[in-house]
Every structure is written in C-alpha cells, then in structure tokens.
mmCIF file of C-alpha atoms in Angstrom:
data_model
loop_
_atom_site.group_PDB
_atom_site.id
_atom_site.type_symbol
_atom_site.label_atom_id
_atom_site.label_comp_id
_atom_site.label_asym_id
_atom_site.label_seq_id
_atom_site.Cartn_x
_atom_site.Cartn_y
_atom_site.Cartn_z
ATOM 1 C CA MET A 87 14.528 52.952 22.297
ATOM 2 C CA ALA A 88 13.765 49.476 23.653
ATOM 3 C CA LYS A 89 12.019 49.279 26.991
ATOM 4 C CA LYS A 90 14.281 48.043 29.800
ATOM 5 C CA ILE A 91 13.289 44.554 30.879
ATOM 6 C CA ASP A 92 14.414 42.844 34.062
ATOM 7 C CA ILE A 93 12.975 39.389 33.466
ATOM 8 C CA PHE A 94 12.563 37.453 30.226
ATOM 9 C CA ILE A 95 10.420 34.308 30.371
ATOM 10 C CA SER A 96 10.926 31.746 27.608
ATOM 11 C CA HIS A 97 8.025 29.282 27.535
ATOM 12 C CA SER A 98 5.581 27.428 25.329
ATOM 13 C CA GLY A 99 2.296 29.157 24.576
ATOM 14 C CA LYS A 100 0.587 25.891 25.581
ATOM 15 C CA ASP A 101 1.860 26.477 29.137
ATOM 16 C CA LYS A 102 0.271 29.942 29.418
ATOM 17 C CA GLN A 103 -1.658 29.146 32.609
ATOM 18 C CA ILE A 104 1.452 27.812 34.349
ATOM 19 C CA VAL A 105 3.429 30.945 33.435
ATOM 20 C CA ASP A 106 0.528 33.195 34.455
ATOM 21 C CA ASN A 107 0.597 31.535 37.889
ATOM 22 C CA PHE A 108 4.373 32.031 38.127
ATOM 23 C CA ILE A 109 4.119 35.731 37.284
ATOM 24 C CA ASP A 110 1.037 36.497 39.369
ATOM 25 C CA LEU A 111 1.954 34.524 42.505
ATOM 26 C CA ILE A 112 5.769 34.417 42.563
ATOM 27 C CA LEU A 113 7.273 37.306 40.587
ATOM 28 C CA HIS A 114 4.642 39.983 41.081
ATOM 29 C CA GLY A 115 2.628 38.647 44.037
ATOM 30 C CA ALA A 116 5.406 37.531 46.369
ATOM 31 C CA LEU A 117 8.430 39.537 45.136
ATOM 32 C CA SER A 118 6.668 42.689 43.888
ATOM 33 C CA VAL A 119 8.438 42.693 40.491
ATOM 34 C CA PRO A 120 6.574 45.269 38.329
ATOM 35 C CA ILE A 121 4.638 43.735 35.449
ATOM 36 C CA SER A 122 6.242 46.293 33.130
ATOM 37 C CA LYS A 123 9.656 44.793 33.893
ATOM 38 C CA ILE A 124 8.620 41.287 32.800
ATOM 39 C CA PHE A 125 8.664 40.130 29.162
ATOM 40 C CA CYS A 126 6.385 37.164 28.391
ATOM 41 C CA THR A 127 4.730 36.639 25.015
ATOM 42 C CA SER A 128 1.490 35.095 26.339
ATOM 43 C CA THR A 129 0.632 36.964 29.545
ATOM 44 C CA ASP A 130 -1.503 40.124 29.640
ATOM 45 C CA GLY A 131 0.552 43.208 30.412
ATOM 46 C CA THR A 132 3.786 41.574 29.315
ATOM 47 C CA LYS A 133 2.951 40.768 25.674
ATOM 48 C CA ILE A 134 4.509 42.168 22.498
ATOM 49 C CA LYS A 135 2.717 45.329 21.408
ATOM 50 C CA SER A 136 0.418 45.025 18.391
ATOM 51 C CA GLY A 137 2.148 45.893 15.110
ATOM 52 C CA THR A 138 5.629 45.214 16.502
ATOM 53 C CA ASP A 139 7.974 42.752 14.808
ATOM 54 C CA TRP A 140 7.896 39.902 17.339
ATOM 55 C CA ARG A 141 11.415 38.748 16.463
ATOM 56 C CA ASN A 142 12.894 42.175 17.221
ATOM 57 C CA SER A 143 10.868 42.424 20.427
ATOM 58 C CA ILE A 144 12.179 39.073 21.654
ATOM 59 C CA LEU A 145 15.753 39.989 20.713
ATOM 60 C CA ASP A 146 15.536 43.343 22.528
ATOM 61 C CA ALA A 147 14.077 41.691 25.620
ATOM 62 C CA LEU A 148 16.779 39.023 25.662
ATOM 63 C CA GLN A 149 19.552 41.596 25.362
ATOM 64 C CA THR A 150 18.264 43.886 28.124
ATOM 65 C CA ALA A 151 16.949 41.343 30.648
ATOM 66 C CA LYS A 152 18.916 40.661 33.804
ATOM 67 C CA ILE A 153 17.362 37.231 34.280
ATOM 68 C CA ASN A 154 16.212 34.743 31.628
ATOM 69 C CA PHE A 155 13.798 32.095 32.878
ATOM 70 C CA LEU A 156 13.427 28.937 30.760
ATOM 71 C CA ILE A 157 10.163 27.202 31.737
ATOM 72 C CA ILE A 158 10.950 23.784 30.262
ATOM 73 C CA SER A 159 8.039 21.369 29.840
ATOM 74 C CA PRO A 160 7.299 18.671 27.212
ATOM 75 C CA ASN A 161 5.491 21.430 25.257
ATOM 76 C CA TYR A 162 8.611 23.588 25.402
ATOM 77 C CA LYS A 163 10.796 20.795 24.031
ATOM 78 C CA GLU A 164 8.481 20.375 21.029
ATOM 79 C CA SER A 165 8.585 24.092 20.102
ATOM 80 C CA GLU A 166 11.226 25.242 17.612
ATOM 81 C CA VAL A 167 10.831 28.873 18.736
ATOM 82 C CA CYS A 168 11.373 27.895 22.384
ATOM 83 C CA MET A 169 14.479 25.895 21.567
ATOM 84 C CA ASN A 170 15.859 28.895 19.652
ATOM 85 C CA GLU A 171 15.157 31.136 22.665
ATOM 86 C CA MET A 172 16.930 28.625 24.889
ATOM 87 C CA GLY A 173 20.035 28.774 22.720
ATOM 88 C CA ALA A 174 19.947 32.564 22.512
ATOM 89 C CA GLY A 175 19.524 32.894 26.270
ATOM 90 C CA TRP A 176 22.946 31.395 26.971
ATOM 91 C CA VAL A 177 24.858 33.990 24.901
ATOM 92 C CA THR A 178 23.486 37.030 26.740
ATOM 93 C CA SER A 179 24.922 38.559 29.895
ATOM 94 C CA ALA A 180 21.783 37.715 31.850
ATOM 95 C CA GLU A 181 21.460 35.071 34.553
ATOM 96 C CA VAL A 182 19.856 32.041 32.912
ATOM 97 C CA ILE A 183 17.602 29.966 35.163
ATOM 98 C CA PRO A 184 16.227 26.764 33.604
ATOM 99 C CA MET A 185 13.163 25.540 35.488
ATOM 100 C CA ILE A 186 11.915 22.106 34.584
ATOM 101 C CA ILE A 187 8.446 20.593 34.920
ATOM 102 C CA GLU A 188 7.994 16.834 35.185
ATOM 103 C CA PRO A 189 8.173 14.570 33.219
ATOM 104 C CA ILE A 190 11.212 16.604 32.070
ATOM 105 C CA ASN A 191 14.186 15.687 34.264
ATOM 106 C CA TYR A 192 17.889 16.491 34.512
ATOM 107 C CA LYS A 193 18.776 13.904 31.860
ATOM 108 C CA THR A 194 16.175 14.973 29.299
ATOM 109 C CA VAL A 195 16.232 18.740 29.816
ATOM 110 C CA GLY A 196 18.721 19.278 26.975
ATOM 111 C CA VAL A 197 20.470 22.466 28.135
ATOM 112 C CA ILE A 198 24.209 23.129 28.372
ATOM 113 C CA GLN A 199 24.274 23.413 32.122
ATOM 114 C CA GLU A 200 25.217 21.404 35.172
ATOM 115 C CA PRO A 201 22.174 19.718 36.827
ATOM 116 C CA ILE A 202 22.878 21.545 40.100
ATOM 117 C CA GLN A 203 22.096 24.840 38.301
ATOM 118 C CA ILE A 204 18.719 23.630 37.020
ATOM 119 C CA GLU A 205 15.718 24.205 39.251
ATOM 120 C CA LYS A 206 12.372 22.446 39.485
ATOM 121 C CA LEU A 207 9.461 24.814 39.001
ATOM 122 C CA LEU A 208 7.206 23.046 41.495
ATOM 123 C CA ASP A 209 9.806 22.377 44.184
ATOM 124 C CA GLU A 210 9.654 24.769 47.179
ATOM 125 C CA LYS A 211 13.394 24.640 47.860
ATOM 126 C CA SER A 212 14.089 25.453 44.203
ATOM 127 C CA LEU A 213 11.748 28.420 44.455
ATOM 128 C CA ASP A 214 13.584 29.612 47.580
ATOM 129 C CA ARG A 215 16.872 29.598 45.650
ATOM 130 C CA VAL A 216 15.223 31.470 42.771
ATOM 131 C CA ARG A 217 13.982 34.090 45.243
ATOM 132 C CA ASP A 218 17.549 34.639 46.471
ATOM 133 C CA ILE A 219 18.837 35.087 42.893
ATOM 134 C CA LEU A 220 16.065 37.547 42.045
ATOM 135 C CA GLN A 221 16.660 39.525 45.214
ATOM 136 C CA GLU A 222 20.352 39.848 44.393
ATOM 137 C CA LYS A 223 20.096 40.532 40.654
ATOM 138 C CA LEU A 224 17.165 42.959 40.891
ATOM 139 C CA ASN A 225 18.330 44.641 44.085
ATOM 140 C CA ILE A 226 15.097 43.873 45.926
ATOM 141 C CA PRO A 227 15.419 45.064 49.536
ATOM 142 C CA THR A 228 15.023 42.340 52.148
ATOM 143 C CA SER A 229 12.373 44.467 53.829
ATOM 144 C CA GLU A 230 10.088 44.092 50.781
ATOM 145 C CA ILE A 231 10.078 40.295 50.921
ATOM 146 C CA LYS A 232 7.877 39.363 53.841
ATOM 147 C CA SER A 233 8.548 35.809 54.987
ATOM 148 C CA ASP A 234 4.908 34.909 55.666
ATOM 149 C CA ARG A 235 3.738 36.372 52.363
ATOM 150 C CA TRP A 236 6.501 34.588 50.413
ATOM 151 C CA THR A 237 5.657 31.222 52.029
ATOM 152 C CA ALA A 238 1.930 31.620 51.411
ATOM 153 C CA LYS A 239 2.305 32.684 47.769
ATOM 154 C CA LYS A 240 4.871 29.976 47.092
ATOM 155 C CA LYS A 241 2.603 27.234 48.462
ATOM 156 C CA GLU A 242 -0.372 28.680 46.602
ATOM 157 C CA PHE A 243 1.615 28.627 43.356
ATOM 158 C CA VAL A 244 2.762 25.027 43.802
ATOM 159 C CA ILE A 245 -0.710 23.722 44.749
ATOM 160 C CA LYS A 246 -2.555 25.697 42.073
ATOM 161 C CA THR A 247 -0.109 24.701 39.319
ATOM 162 C CA LYS A 248 -0.003 21.040 40.305
ATOM 163 C CA ASN A 249 -3.808 20.911 40.218
ATOM 164 C CA TYR A 250 -3.811 22.537 36.785
ATOM 165 C CA ILE A 251 -1.273 20.002 35.433
ATOM 166 C CA LYS A 252 -3.278 17.145 36.957
ATOM 167 C CA ASP A 253 -6.332 18.288 34.990
ATOM 168 C CA ASN A 254 -4.279 19.067 31.852
ATOM 169 C CA GLU A 255 -1.699 16.307 31.661
ATOM 170 C CA PHE A 256 1.223 16.646 29.293
ATOM 171 C CA LYS A 257 1.258 14.288 26.353
ATOM 172 C CA LYS A 258 3.588 11.354 26.862
ATOM 173 C CA PRO A 259 6.828 12.093 24.991
ATOM 174 C CA LEU A 260 7.814 9.545 22.336
ATOM 175 C CA ASP A 261 11.248 8.002 22.269
ATOM 176 C CA ARG A 262 13.087 7.736 18.948
ATOM 177 C CA ASP A 263 12.127 4.111 18.281
ATOM 178 C CA GLU A 264 8.424 4.813 18.870
ATOM 179 C CA PHE A 265 8.608 7.865 16.622
ATOM 180 C CA ASP A 266 10.340 5.934 13.812
ATOM 181 C CA GLU A 267 7.771 3.142 14.113
ATOM 182 C CA LEU A 268 4.874 5.597 13.828
ATOM 183 C CA ILE A 269 6.484 7.241 10.797
ATOM 184 C CA GLN A 270 6.855 3.838 9.142
ATOM 185 C CA GLU A 271 3.223 2.940 9.907
ATOM 186 C CA LYS A 272 2.121 6.308 8.499
ATOM 187 C CA GLU A 273 4.048 5.692 5.269
ATOM 188 C CA GLU A 274 2.607 2.180 4.948
ATOM 189 C CA PHE A 275 -0.905 3.523 5.558
ATOM 190 C CA GLU A 276 -0.430 6.216 2.911
ATOM 191 C CA THR A 277 0.867 3.625 0.428
ATOM 192 C CA THR A 278 -2.113 1.354 1.125
ATOM 193 C CA LEU A 279 -4.533 4.271 0.836
ATOM 194 C CA THR A 280 -3.030 5.325 -2.498
ATOM 195 C CA LYS A 281 -3.301 1.755 -3.786
ATOM 196 C CA LEU A 282 -6.944 1.498 -2.676
ATOM 197 C CA ILE A 283 -7.789 4.780 -4.406
ATOM 198 C CA GLU A 284 -6.155 3.523 -7.611
ATOM 199 C CA GLU A 285 -7.996 0.192 -7.362
ATOM 200 C CA LYS A 286 -11.304 2.012 -6.816
ATOM 201 C CA SER A 287 -10.676 4.092 -9.930
ATOM 202 C CA GLU A 288 -9.839 0.966 -11.951
ATOM 203 C CA LEU A 289 -12.983 -0.799 -10.748
ATOM 204 C CA GLU A 290 -15.109 2.189 -11.729
ATOM 205 C CA ASN A 291 -13.554 2.123 -15.212
ATOM 206 C CA LEU A 292 -14.086 -1.652 -15.402
ATOM 207 C CA VAL A 293 -17.783 -1.282 -14.557
ATOM 208 C CA GLU A 294 -18.221 1.417 -17.227
ATOM 209 C CA GLU A 295 -16.576 -0.747 -19.900
ATOM 210 C CA LEU A 296 -18.581 -3.840 -18.918
ATOM 211 C CA LYS A 297 -21.818 -1.886 -19.377
ATOM 212 C CA ASN A 298 -21.108 -1.672 -23.104
ATOM 213 C CA VAL A 299 -20.003 -5.275 -23.858
ATOM 214 C CA LYS A 300 -21.885 -7.368 -26.383
ATOM 215 C CA ASP A 301 -20.461 -10.892 -25.994
ATOM 216 C CA LYS A 302 -18.474 -13.111 -23.600
ATOM 217 C CA SER A 303 -15.172 -12.676 -25.430
ATOM 218 C CA GLU A 304 -15.313 -8.938 -24.801
ATOM 219 C CA ILE A 305 -15.915 -9.575 -21.100
ATOM 220 C CA ASP A 306 -12.844 -11.829 -20.883
ATOM 221 C CA SER A 307 -10.725 -9.236 -22.663
ATOM 222 C CA ILE A 308 -11.824 -6.415 -20.374
ATOM 223 C CA VAL A 309 -11.358 -8.488 -17.200
ATOM 224 C CA ARG A 310 -7.810 -9.404 -18.266
ATOM 225 C CA LYS A 311 -7.084 -5.749 -18.964
ATOM 226 C CA TYR A 312 -7.777 -4.790 -15.340
ATOM 227 C CA SER A 313 -6.403 -7.909 -13.649
ATOM 228 C CA ASP A 314 -3.186 -7.756 -11.609
ATOM 229 C CA THR A 315 -2.558 -11.433 -12.428
ATOM 230 C CA SER A 316 -1.368 -12.433 -15.888
ATOM 231 C CA ASP A 317 -3.176 -15.155 -17.839
ATOM 232 C CA PHE A 318 -0.231 -17.499 -17.478
ATOM 233 C CA GLU A 319 -0.060 -16.919 -13.712
ATOM 234 C CA GLU A 320 -3.773 -17.723 -13.472
ATOM 235 C CA PHE A 321 -3.249 -20.856 -15.571
ATOM 236 C CA GLU A 322 -0.431 -22.053 -13.347
ATOM 237 C CA ALA A 323 -2.521 -21.417 -10.220
ATOM 238 C CA LEU A 324 -5.330 -23.580 -11.652
ATOM 239 C CA THR A 325 -2.981 -26.411 -12.661
ATOM 240 C CA LYS A 326 -1.367 -26.357 -9.229
ATOM 241 C CA LYS A 327 -4.723 -26.791 -7.475
ATOM 242 C CA LEU A 328 -5.642 -29.658 -9.810
ATOM 243 C CA ASP A 329 -2.230 -31.280 -9.348
ATOM 244 C CA GLU A 330 -2.676 -31.181 -5.546
ATOM 245 C CA ALA A 331 -6.126 -32.791 -5.831
ATOM 246 C CA LEU A 332 -4.934 -35.580 -8.176
ATOM 247 C CA THR A 333 -1.807 -36.369 -6.144
ATOM 248 C CA SER A 334 -3.926 -37.977 -3.424
ATOM 249 C CA PHE A 335 -4.849 -40.784 -5.861
ATOM 250 C CA HIS A 336 -2.707 -43.775 -6.895
ATOM 251 C CA PRO A 337 -1.420 -43.553 -10.524
ATOM 252 C CA ILE A 338 -3.773 -46.356 -11.622
ATOM 253 C CA ILE A 339 -6.743 -44.342 -10.345
ATOM 254 C CA VAL A 340 -5.384 -41.189 -12.019
ATOM 255 C CA GLY A 341 -5.269 -43.214 -15.252
ATOM 256 C CA ILE A 342 -8.950 -44.113 -14.830
ATOM 257 C CA ILE A 343 -9.839 -40.478 -14.074
ATOM 258 C CA PHE A 344 -8.018 -39.371 -17.253
ATOM 259 C CA LYS A 345 -9.733 -42.056 -19.340
ATOM 260 C CA THR A 346 -13.153 -41.035 -18.059
ATOM 261 C CA TYR A 347 -12.669 -37.285 -18.322
ATOM 262 C CA ALA A 348 -11.069 -37.373 -21.784
ATOM 263 C CA TYR A 349 -13.556 -39.960 -23.091
ATOM 264 C CA LYS A 350 -10.666 -42.185 -24.174
ATOM 265 C CA ASP A 351 -11.361 -45.804 -25.141
ATOM 266 C CA ILE A 352 -8.536 -47.161 -23.054
ATOM 267 C CA ASN A 353 -8.574 -50.729 -21.779
ATOM 268 C CA ILE A 354 -7.636 -50.825 -18.108
ATOM 269 C CA GLU A 355 -5.819 -54.056 -17.219
ATOM 270 C CA ALA A 356 -4.756 -53.527 -13.664
ATOM 271 C CA LEU A 357 -4.722 -56.875 -11.920
ATOM 272 C CA ALA A 358 -1.409 -55.927 -10.309
ATOM 273 C CA TYR A 359 -3.235 -53.078 -8.557
ATOM 274 C CA ARG A 360 -6.219 -55.048 -7.315
ATOM 275 C CA GLU A 361 -5.833 -53.659 -3.797
ATOM 276 C CA GLN A 362 -5.837 -50.012 -5.015
ATOM 277 C CA LEU A 363 -8.797 -50.651 -7.322
ATOM 278 C CA ASP A 364 -10.827 -52.333 -4.576
ATOM 279 C CA GLU A 365 -10.064 -49.401 -2.225
ATOM 280 C CA ALA A 366 -11.169 -46.833 -4.841
ATOM 281 C CA LEU A 367 -14.280 -48.866 -5.618
ATOM 282 C CA ALA A 368 -15.153 -49.112 -1.942
ATOM 283 C CA ASN A 369 -14.781 -45.343 -1.575
ATOM 284 C CA ASP A 370 -16.964 -44.743 -4.666
ATOM 285 C CA PHE A 371 -14.120 -43.012 -6.507
ATOM 286 C CA ILE A 372 -14.628 -45.398 -9.453
ATOM 287 C CA ASN A 373 -17.327 -47.828 -10.534
ATOM 288 C CA GLU A 374 -17.183 -51.488 -11.593
ATOM 289 C CA ASP A 375 -16.800 -50.472 -15.259
ATOM 290 C CA MET A 376 -13.437 -48.889 -14.425
ATOM 291 C CA GLU A 377 -14.716 -45.326 -14.842
ATOM 292 C CA ALA A 378 -14.337 -42.321 -12.551
ATOM 293 C CA ASN A 379 -17.420 -41.753 -10.428
ATOM 294 C CA PHE A 380 -17.440 -37.920 -10.314
ATOM 295 C CA GLY A 381 -20.868 -37.387 -8.814
ATOM 296 C CA LYS A 382 -20.777 -39.839 -5.926
ATOM 297 C CA THR A 383 -18.533 -38.237 -3.266
ATOM 298 C CA ARG A 384 -17.494 -34.716 -2.267
ATOM 299 C CA LYS A 385 -13.865 -35.471 -3.100
ATOM 300 C CA MET A 386 -14.727 -36.505 -6.647
ATOM 301 C CA GLN A 387 -17.181 -33.616 -7.062
ATOM 302 C CA LYS A 388 -14.445 -31.164 -6.048
ATOM 303 C CA LEU A 389 -12.051 -32.825 -8.495
ATOM 304 C CA GLU A 390 -14.557 -32.513 -11.341
ATOM 305 C CA LEU A 391 -15.068 -28.820 -10.553
ATOM 306 C CA LEU A 392 -11.293 -28.235 -10.723
ATOM 307 C CA LEU A 393 -11.114 -30.067 -14.050
ATOM 308 C CA GLU A 394 -13.972 -27.979 -15.451
ATOM 309 C CA GLU A 395 -12.455 -24.750 -14.117
ATOM 310 C CA LEU A 396 -9.161 -25.434 -15.885
ATOM 311 C CA SER A 397 -10.950 -26.557 -19.048
ATOM 312 C CA SER A 398 -13.061 -23.367 -19.146
ATOM 313 C CA PHE A 399 -9.943 -21.248 -18.770
ATOM 314 C CA MET A 400 -8.186 -23.078 -21.618
ATOM 315 C CA GLN A 401 -11.154 -22.458 -23.891
ATOM 316 C CA LYS A 402 -10.879 -18.686 -23.485
ATOM 317 C CA ASP A 403 -9.508 -16.438 -26.207
ATOM 318 C CA LEU A 404 -6.006 -16.201 -24.785
ATOM 319 C CA PRO A 405 -3.422 -13.698 -26.083
ATOM 320 C CA SER A 406 -0.423 -14.714 -28.189
ATOM 321 C CA ASP A 407 2.053 -14.088 -25.386
ATOM 322 C CA PHE A 408 0.315 -16.809 -23.359
ATOM 323 C CA GLU A 409 0.951 -19.358 -26.108
ATOM 324 C CA GLU A 410 4.602 -18.309 -26.240
ATOM 325 C CA GLN A 411 4.993 -18.737 -22.466
ATOM 326 C CA PHE A 412 3.272 -22.131 -22.556
ATOM 327 C CA GLU A 413 5.528 -23.441 -25.321
ATOM 328 C CA GLN A 414 8.599 -22.124 -23.553
ATOM 329 C CA GLU A 415 7.626 -23.765 -20.263
ATOM 330 C CA TYR A 416 6.269 -27.070 -21.660
ATOM 331 C CA GLU A 417 8.085 -27.912 -24.886
ATOM 332 C CA ASP A 418 6.422 -31.230 -25.797
ATOM 333 C CA ALA A 419 3.028 -31.003 -24.101
ATOM 334 C CA PRO A 420 0.057 -30.019 -26.271
ATOM 335 C CA PHE A 421 -2.381 -27.459 -24.941
ATOM 336 C CA SER A 422 -5.132 -30.016 -24.409
ATOM 337 C CA MET A 423 -6.574 -31.718 -21.333
ATOM 338 C CA ASP A 424 -7.482 -34.753 -23.458
ATOM 339 C CA ASN A 425 -3.807 -35.565 -23.926
ATOM 340 C CA LYS A 426 -1.750 -37.798 -21.638
ATOM 341 C CA LEU A 427 1.394 -35.649 -22.050
ATOM 342 C CA PHE A 428 -0.524 -32.606 -20.775
ATOM 343 C CA TRP A 429 -1.418 -34.482 -17.586
ATOM 344 C CA GLU A 430 2.161 -35.666 -17.168
ATOM 345 C CA ASP A 431 4.107 -32.499 -18.066
ATOM 346 C CA VAL A 432 1.714 -29.743 -17.049
ATOM 347 C CA LEU A 433 -0.205 -31.347 -14.173
ATOM 348 C CA GLY A 434 2.832 -33.354 -13.025
ATOM 349 C CA GLN A 435 0.911 -36.635 -12.800
ATOM 350 C CA THR A 436 1.899 -40.249 -13.348
ATOM 351 C CA LEU A 437 -0.807 -42.306 -15.069
ATOM 352 C CA TYR A 438 -1.025 -46.123 -15.093
ATOM 353 C CA PHE A 439 -3.357 -48.084 -17.336
ATOM 354 C CA SER A 440 -2.037 -51.533 -16.554
#
C-alpha cells in the first residue's frame, strides 16, 4: 500500500538546493510538517526508495498528496519530466500551488491558472499566503505556528535562497527567434565541417596519387580529377582576366600587342591615331618600331603574364568535352592565341592595324 503523502513537490533536480531550503526552513522548520509526509525526488528523507519504479512512486504521491507545489524556475521549464508533472498535478484533487522564481514571471510561467493564484517563492507575502493554505489543508493547529519562529525562518529562507541564486545564476532563456538562429548556425557549421572533412580526404588522395606520377601530363590529369572547377570554367576565368587587362588599351594599341605577341608581320599604318600612339610610346607601352614593350612597365609585365598563363593552359592536354564546349560557345574562332578571330570572339577585343 502506498505511503500517505501530504505534500508533493514538483521541481527540477538542478534546483535541489533551493528545494532543500524550502523543505528545511519553511515546511519542516517553520511549520513542523514531518519529513515523511513530503515527497521530493532530490531531497534526503523524501526520495524514492531504491529499487522502486520511479514513475509509479511519482504517480502514487500525486494521487495521495493534499498539496502539490510546483517550483517553477528556468530549469523547470526546460525539463520534460517537470512539465509532465505540472500537467498531472492539475487533474488530481490536491491543492496546486505554483511558485515561480525570477526570471519566470506571470506571463511566461505557462500554467493554466489565473496569475492571482500563482505565488512567488521568494516573496514574503506569498509565503504568508502559502502558510495559511498549509495550515488549513493539513489541519495544523494555530498554536504550533509560532509567529516569531515563522518570521525568522521565512526571512532566513528568502535571504539564503537569494544568495544561492546570486552565486548560481540561471541561464538566460532563449526566445524562439534566437533558438531558430542558433539551430540554423549549427546546421551551417555541420555542413561546413562535413565539406572540410571531405576536402581533406580528397587532398590526401591527391597527394598519394601525385607521389606516383611520372610526367607533367599525368599531373594535369590528376589535378583536374580533384578540381571543383571544370576546365572550361577555368579557361573562361583566364580569358575574362585578360579581356579586362586589354580593355584599358585603345584598339590600335591592342592591334600592336597582338602583332607583337603572335609574331605577325603586320604593317601598322596608324597616322589617324597619332595621339594614341604618342601616348602609348610616352608610357613605354610600345616602342618606336611599333611593337609592344612587355618588359618596360608593371602594366605591360602583368599583361604578358596573363597572356602566358592563358597560353600555358591552352597547351595542356584538355579533354574532348572541353573542345565540344569551346566549339559550341565560339563557332568561328579557332583555338589559337595567334589568330585575330580568337582575340575578337573569345577575348572580346577590337583590333586596329590602320
């Protein structure tokens, strides 16, 4: 047969010290409620007996208790077991007394009860009202509740518990938007971490394969195998950079650059562009023989490097699908940097020779 319980205390195990203070100083210390009549899962003398099914013990205590205390803190709100006890407490015949601890307030408490019926655990007037309920429900004679003792124990409880909470602050509760944002950040972090792990594995495989290569063509093939960028995408990125560098020059100067780079025997007759030629000559972009002066200035050196970078790429052993993409994108242009159509169609340049 289940032991008769007068008081059931629903609380979070993380708030053990607070509940211990409540039992020792208020229930037992000030009101002389026997420890054996109190059910509390975390306090010595009131715990579930070893070997007992805890769910049955809680159910029995709920059904027999005359008063159900709900010690509602942020820890309580985060506990599924506590929230289940809260719901179960309302369907019993016992007097249910929710007691909140800041930062929990009347709006966030989350119980089906009018605010006037919810008490604050660390408020002296609330504790006075709780004393009156206990005295009535448990038939405690007025003679056993000494006014001086009650006042002293009540103040001791409030001071002691407030000091404990000050030293052991509750974690700040998250609102829904903050929670959703953290979940999203967590998912993004996990995605990034997974990608980094995969990239690390690919790099390790790449290093192992490169250890066994015998010539440059094998290196190019292996690098392409592990690259996230396709050959055609890399080609277009190189042509775009070269296009941007050439666009800063007048078409007559681009014509001279093409002639020089492609070693074409083209006669430059550009009297109509005397001003542009003189400007390029003054800036050392060309020389008096109407040739590009690649080694004279940083701008021309950078241009030559871009030309060589694209040329080196085009000399690689490119796969057949690259050729198909090139022909589809540039129908008439040959795949050669020594050809004027390549500069016009692929690099997007206008070249003047006269």
